[in-house]
Amino acid sequence: MRVVLLGAPGSGKGTHGRRLADALGVPLIATGDILRQAIVDGTPLGKKAEADVKAGRLVPDGTMLGLIEERLTAPDAAKGFVLDGFPRTVAQAEGLARILGTAKLDRVVDLVVPFEMIEARLKDRWLCGRCGAIYNVVSARPKQAGVCDRCGGALKQRADDQADTVRKRIEVYHRDTEPLVEYYERAGLLRDVDAATDAERVYVGIARAVGLAA
Ligand code: AMP
């Protein structure tokens, strides 16, 4: 099954995407994670993307389409995928359709949260530097402060979760990414899920939206 998760920063794409991908037995492809790793590793992609990621701007479509085309042709993506953070512009969505060809998307799930909630959620977000698991120090605390429950890695905050950069990312979301809601609605692929409620209920909504019994 081929699924895209849409939603503003902090809407829960990473947390629920992981669980959904495991349930579907397909890889989670999170372009933000790929870029952050490339930056840490100092690869040519990382060097190209670093300034944009740090400032909360979008990395150019051409760079992102090259990255996603390479990732989607890897053997593990042949049986499907969950995309988190891609596409983020209509041009990326059109490019994705070209890359997929006859292998069409099955569902696009939009995680809907009121914008007032986003800043508060991101301020309290911590993630594992080793496996990428996501925590919230208020609502989804790790068992031991600063340590990942899953792999024991150290937890850290994302540099782009600072208030100023978050505001920039929300502005970019409104301008560049929100038009995708209409784009996928017209294609008959979109399902909305209320992502402002508790995590378990959100996941049940997502599972239903893709036709899984949660
Ligand atoms: P995320 O982890 O999805 O919030 O992404 C973090 C940052 O990576 C974004 O603020 C962008 O700078 C960059 N990024 C991730 N995915 C994309 C994309 N599809 N297009 C452009 N930039 C992206």
Tab-separated table of C-alpha atoms and ligand atoms in Angstrom:
chain	number	residue	atom	x	y	z
A	1	MET	CA	0.000	0.000	0.000
A	2	ARG	CA	1.247	3.492	-0.894
A	3	VAL	CA	0.296	6.155	1.609
A	4	VAL	CA	1.143	9.852	1.984
A	5	LEU	CA	0.753	11.559	5.360
A	6	LEU	CA	0.005	15.257	5.049
A	7	GLY	CA	-0.143	17.697	7.933
A	8	ALA	CA	1.551	20.720	9.461
A	9	PRO	CA	4.776	20.405	11.479
A	10	GLY	CA	3.895	18.787	14.799
A	11	SER	CA	0.691	17.179	13.544
A	12	GLY	CA	2.048	13.705	14.365
A	13	LYS	CA	3.201	12.464	10.945
A	14	GLY	CA	6.422	10.980	12.323
A	15	THR	CA	4.912	9.286	15.367
A	16	HIS	CA	1.926	7.789	13.565
A	17	GLY	CA	3.829	7.194	10.342
A	18	ARG	CA	6.200	4.832	12.143
A	19	ARG	CA	3.345	2.821	13.613
A	20	LEU	CA	1.390	2.754	10.372
A	21	ALA	CA	4.405	1.657	8.322
A	22	ASP	CA	5.077	-1.193	10.778
A	23	ALA	CA	1.422	-2.268	10.639
A	24	LEU	CA	1.453	-2.236	6.824
A	25	GLY	CA	4.867	-3.923	6.608
A	26	VAL	CA	6.267	-1.161	4.395
A	27	PRO	CA	9.099	1.364	4.944
A	28	LEU	CA	8.477	4.775	6.471
A	29	ILE	CA	10.157	7.324	4.223
A	30	ALA	CA	10.561	10.607	6.095
A	31	THR	CA	12.384	13.166	3.966
A	32	GLY	CA	13.178	15.368	6.984
A	33	ASP	CA	14.945	12.400	8.665
A	34	ILE	CA	16.864	11.642	5.458
A	35	LEU	CA	17.999	15.277	5.184
A	36	ARG	CA	18.983	15.547	8.867
A	37	GLN	CA	21.061	12.364	8.550
A	38	ALA	CA	22.707	13.652	5.362
A	39	ILE	CA	23.599	16.874	7.191
A	40	VAL	CA	25.140	14.961	10.121
A	41	ASP	CA	27.070	12.748	7.678
A	42	GLY	CA	28.243	15.770	5.668
A	43	THR	CA	27.223	14.207	2.326
A	44	PRO	CA	26.811	16.356	-0.825
A	45	LEU	CA	23.015	16.269	-0.272
A	46	GLY	CA	23.492	17.357	3.345
A	47	LYS	CA	25.735	20.239	2.328
A	48	LYS	CA	23.191	21.368	-0.270
A	49	ALA	CA	20.216	21.178	2.106
A	50	GLU	CA	21.725	22.374	5.384
A	51	ALA	CA	21.029	26.109	5.187
A	52	ASP	CA	17.394	25.590	4.110
A	53	VAL	CA	16.650	22.971	6.791
A	54	LYS	CA	18.176	25.099	9.550
A	55	ALA	CA	16.152	28.149	8.472
A	56	GLY	CA	12.851	26.226	8.133
A	57	ARG	CA	12.711	26.835	4.367
A	58	LEU	CA	11.905	24.177	1.804
A	59	VAL	CA	14.775	22.450	0.038
A	60	PRO	CA	14.335	23.004	-3.749
A	61	ASP	CA	11.924	20.661	-5.533
A	62	GLY	CA	14.581	19.337	-7.926
A	63	THR	CA	16.801	18.183	-5.049
A	64	MET	CA	13.851	16.574	-3.256
A	65	LEU	CA	12.598	14.790	-6.365
A	66	GLY	CA	16.070	13.350	-7.008
A	67	LEU	CA	16.237	12.108	-3.427
A	68	ILE	CA	12.758	10.558	-3.460
A	69	GLU	CA	13.214	8.909	-6.855
A	70	GLU	CA	16.358	7.196	-5.606
A	71	ARG	CA	14.667	6.092	-2.360
A	72	LEU	CA	11.519	4.779	-4.077
A	73	THR	CA	13.487	2.626	-6.480
A	74	ALA	CA	15.119	0.748	-3.571
A	75	PRO	CA	13.757	-2.840	-3.392
A	76	ASP	CA	12.043	-2.391	0.001
A	77	ALA	CA	9.733	0.288	-1.438
A	78	ALA	CA	8.425	-2.013	-4.183
A	79	LYS	CA	5.667	-3.333	-1.911
A	80	GLY	CA	4.603	0.133	-0.794
A	81	PHE	CA	5.587	2.915	1.594
A	82	VAL	CA	4.400	5.557	4.000
A	83	LEU	CA	5.663	9.006	3.029
A	84	ASP	CA	6.128	11.555	5.824
A	85	GLY	CA	7.076	15.083	4.791
A	86	PHE	CA	6.888	14.475	1.047
A	87	PRO	CA	5.379	15.866	-1.129
A	88	ARG	CA	5.370	19.412	0.249
A	89	THR	CA	4.554	21.339	-2.927
A	90	VAL	CA	2.262	20.728	-5.888
A	91	ALA	CA	5.357	20.413	-8.112
A	92	GLN	CA	6.625	17.620	-5.828
A	93	ALA	CA	3.225	15.886	-5.974
A	94	GLU	CA	3.293	16.031	-9.774
A	95	GLY	CA	6.862	14.732	-9.779
A	96	LEU	CA	5.871	11.896	-7.449
A	97	ALA	CA	3.054	10.864	-9.799
A	98	ARG	CA	5.568	10.805	-12.677
A	99	ILE	CA	8.023	8.692	-10.675
A	100	LEU	CA	5.308	6.220	-9.624
A	101	GLY	CA	3.862	5.875	-13.136
A	102	THR	CA	1.227	3.151	-13.040
A	103	ALA	CA	1.921	2.374	-9.367
A	104	LYS	CA	-0.519	4.936	-8.046
A	105	LEU	CA	-0.955	6.213	-4.492
A	106	ASP	CA	-3.681	4.410	-2.522
A	107	ARG	CA	-4.447	7.038	0.109
A	108	VAL	CA	-3.458	10.491	1.337
A	109	VAL	CA	-4.232	11.119	5.012
A	110	ASP	CA	-4.351	14.721	6.229
A	111	LEU	CA	-3.628	15.099	9.955
A	112	VAL	CA	-5.576	18.179	10.933
A	113	VAL	CA	-4.485	20.243	13.972
A	114	PRO	CA	-5.341	23.811	14.920
A	115	PHE	CA	-2.323	26.049	14.358
A	116	GLU	CA	-2.355	27.264	17.983
A	117	MET	CA	-1.402	23.752	19.096
A	118	ILE	CA	1.643	23.420	16.903
A	119	GLU	CA	4.063	25.747	18.659
A	120	ALA	CA	3.250	24.235	22.035
A	121	ARG	CA	3.693	20.676	20.742
A	122	LEU	CA	7.029	21.354	19.049
A	123	LYS	CA	8.447	23.186	22.061
A	124	ASP	CA	8.089	19.980	24.094
A	125	ARG	CA	9.199	17.571	21.358
A	126	TRP	CA	12.346	15.483	21.841
A	127	LEU	CA	13.654	12.780	19.565
A	128	CYS	CA	16.134	9.967	19.779
A	129	GLY	CA	19.450	10.785	18.145
A	130	ARG	CA	19.951	7.102	17.326
A	131	CYS	CA	16.613	5.627	16.124
A	132	GLY	CA	14.524	8.772	15.575
A	133	ALA	CA	11.708	7.791	18.008
A	134	ILE	CA	9.664	10.854	18.969
A	135	TYR	CA	8.665	11.883	22.495
A	136	ASN	CA	6.852	14.796	24.073
A	137	VAL	CA	8.043	15.764	27.545
A	138	VAL	CA	4.463	16.654	28.512
A	139	SER	CA	2.220	14.126	26.794
A	140	ALA	CA	4.440	11.211	25.712
A	141	ARG	CA	7.333	11.087	28.160
A	142	PRO	CA	10.138	8.535	27.939
A	143	LYS	CA	10.333	6.178	30.956
A	144	GLN	CA	13.717	7.669	31.874
A	145	ALA	CA	14.310	11.377	31.212
A	146	GLY	CA	16.576	11.975	28.217
A	147	VAL	CA	16.809	8.290	27.230
A	148	CYS	CA	14.988	6.502	24.391
A	149	ASP	CA	12.667	3.680	25.564
A	150	ARG	CA	13.205	1.815	22.314
A	151	CYS	CA	16.977	1.781	21.868
A	152	GLY	CA	18.553	3.558	24.879
A	153	GLY	CA	19.857	6.405	22.659
A	154	ALA	CA	20.156	9.969	23.955
A	155	LEU	CA	17.181	12.270	23.308
A	156	LYS	CA	17.667	15.727	21.827
A	157	GLN	CA	15.611	18.614	20.493
A	158	ARG	CA	15.547	19.568	16.820
A	159	ALA	CA	17.329	22.833	16.059
A	160	ASP	CA	14.402	23.858	13.825
A	161	ASP	CA	11.890	23.422	16.677
A	162	GLN	CA	12.916	26.856	18.074
A	163	ALA	CA	9.973	29.296	18.153
A	164	ASP	CA	11.240	31.560	15.324
A	165	THR	CA	11.941	28.701	12.947
A	166	VAL	CA	8.642	27.028	13.836
A	167	ARG	CA	6.799	30.193	12.809
A	168	LYS	CA	8.667	30.177	9.492
A	169	ARG	CA	7.833	26.490	8.950
A	170	ILE	CA	4.141	27.136	9.622
A	171	GLU	CA	4.150	30.029	7.143
A	172	VAL	CA	5.817	27.802	4.533
A	173	TYR	CA	3.260	25.079	5.257
A	174	HIS	CA	0.343	27.456	4.637
A	175	ARG	CA	1.807	28.845	1.456
A	176	ASP	CA	3.393	25.826	-0.217
A	177	THR	CA	1.982	22.646	1.284
A	178	GLU	CA	-1.663	23.368	2.102
A	179	PRO	CA	-2.607	23.529	-1.624
A	180	LEU	CA	-1.925	19.785	-1.659
A	181	VAL	CA	-5.074	19.210	0.381
A	182	GLU	CA	-7.170	20.393	-2.534
A	183	TYR	CA	-4.894	18.690	-5.067
A	184	TYR	CA	-5.393	15.263	-3.458
A	185	GLU	CA	-9.048	15.911	-2.687
A	186	ARG	CA	-9.662	16.430	-6.392
A	187	ALA	CA	-7.844	13.168	-7.076
A	188	GLY	CA	-10.271	11.418	-4.687
A	189	LEU	CA	-7.422	10.212	-2.453
A	190	LEU	CA	-7.779	12.426	0.624
A	191	ARG	CA	-9.087	11.469	4.072
A	192	ASP	CA	-9.042	13.938	6.991
A	193	VAL	CA	-8.175	12.772	10.487
A	194	ASP	CA	-8.595	14.969	13.568
A	195	ALA	CA	-5.055	14.963	14.996
A	196	ALA	CA	-5.764	17.295	17.916
A	197	THR	CA	-7.047	14.509	20.117
A	198	ASP	CA	-5.149	11.794	22.065
A	199	ALA	CA	-2.579	9.749	20.179
A	200	GLU	CA	-4.425	6.421	20.338
A	201	ARG	CA	-7.582	7.897	18.887
A	202	VAL	CA	-5.601	9.634	16.127
A	203	TYR	CA	-3.953	6.359	15.158
A	204	VAL	CA	-7.302	4.558	15.023
A	205	GLY	CA	-8.532	7.300	12.666
A	206	ILE	CA	-5.480	6.884	10.432
A	207	ALA	CA	-5.761	3.095	10.388
A	208	ARG	CA	-9.427	3.353	9.368
A	209	ALA	CA	-8.569	5.911	6.690
A	210	VAL	CA	-6.239	3.414	5.010
A	211	GLY	CA	-8.637	0.499	5.500
A	212	LEU	CA	-6.732	-1.232	8.324
A	213	ALA	CA	-8.559	-2.588	11.366
A	214	ALA	CA	-6.687	-0.736	14.184
B	1	AMP	P1	10.382	17.587	8.662
B	1	AMP	O1	11.215	16.674	9.498
B	1	AMP	O2	9.460	16.858	7.717
B	1	AMP	O3	9.668	18.641	9.473
B	1	AMP	O4	11.412	18.381	7.693
B	1	AMP	C1	12.420	19.199	8.233
B	1	AMP	C2	12.940	20.148	7.169
B	1	AMP	O5	13.498	19.403	6.075
B	1	AMP	C3	11.888	21.039	6.536
B	1	AMP	O6	11.626	22.206	7.297
B	1	AMP	C4	12.579	21.372	5.190
B	1	AMP	O7	13.622	22.310	5.370
B	1	AMP	C5	13.227	20.033	4.840
B	1	AMP	N1	12.323	19.159	4.067
B	1	AMP	C6	11.828	17.941	4.437
B	1	AMP	N2	11.048	17.414	3.486
B	1	AMP	C7	11.023	18.318	2.478
B	1	AMP	C8	10.359	18.371	1.212
B	1	AMP	N3	9.554	17.393	0.791
B	1	AMP	N4	10.592	19.472	0.435
B	1	AMP	C9	11.397	20.463	0.831
B	1	AMP	N5	12.036	20.486	2.005
B	1	AMP	C10	11.856	19.430	2.838
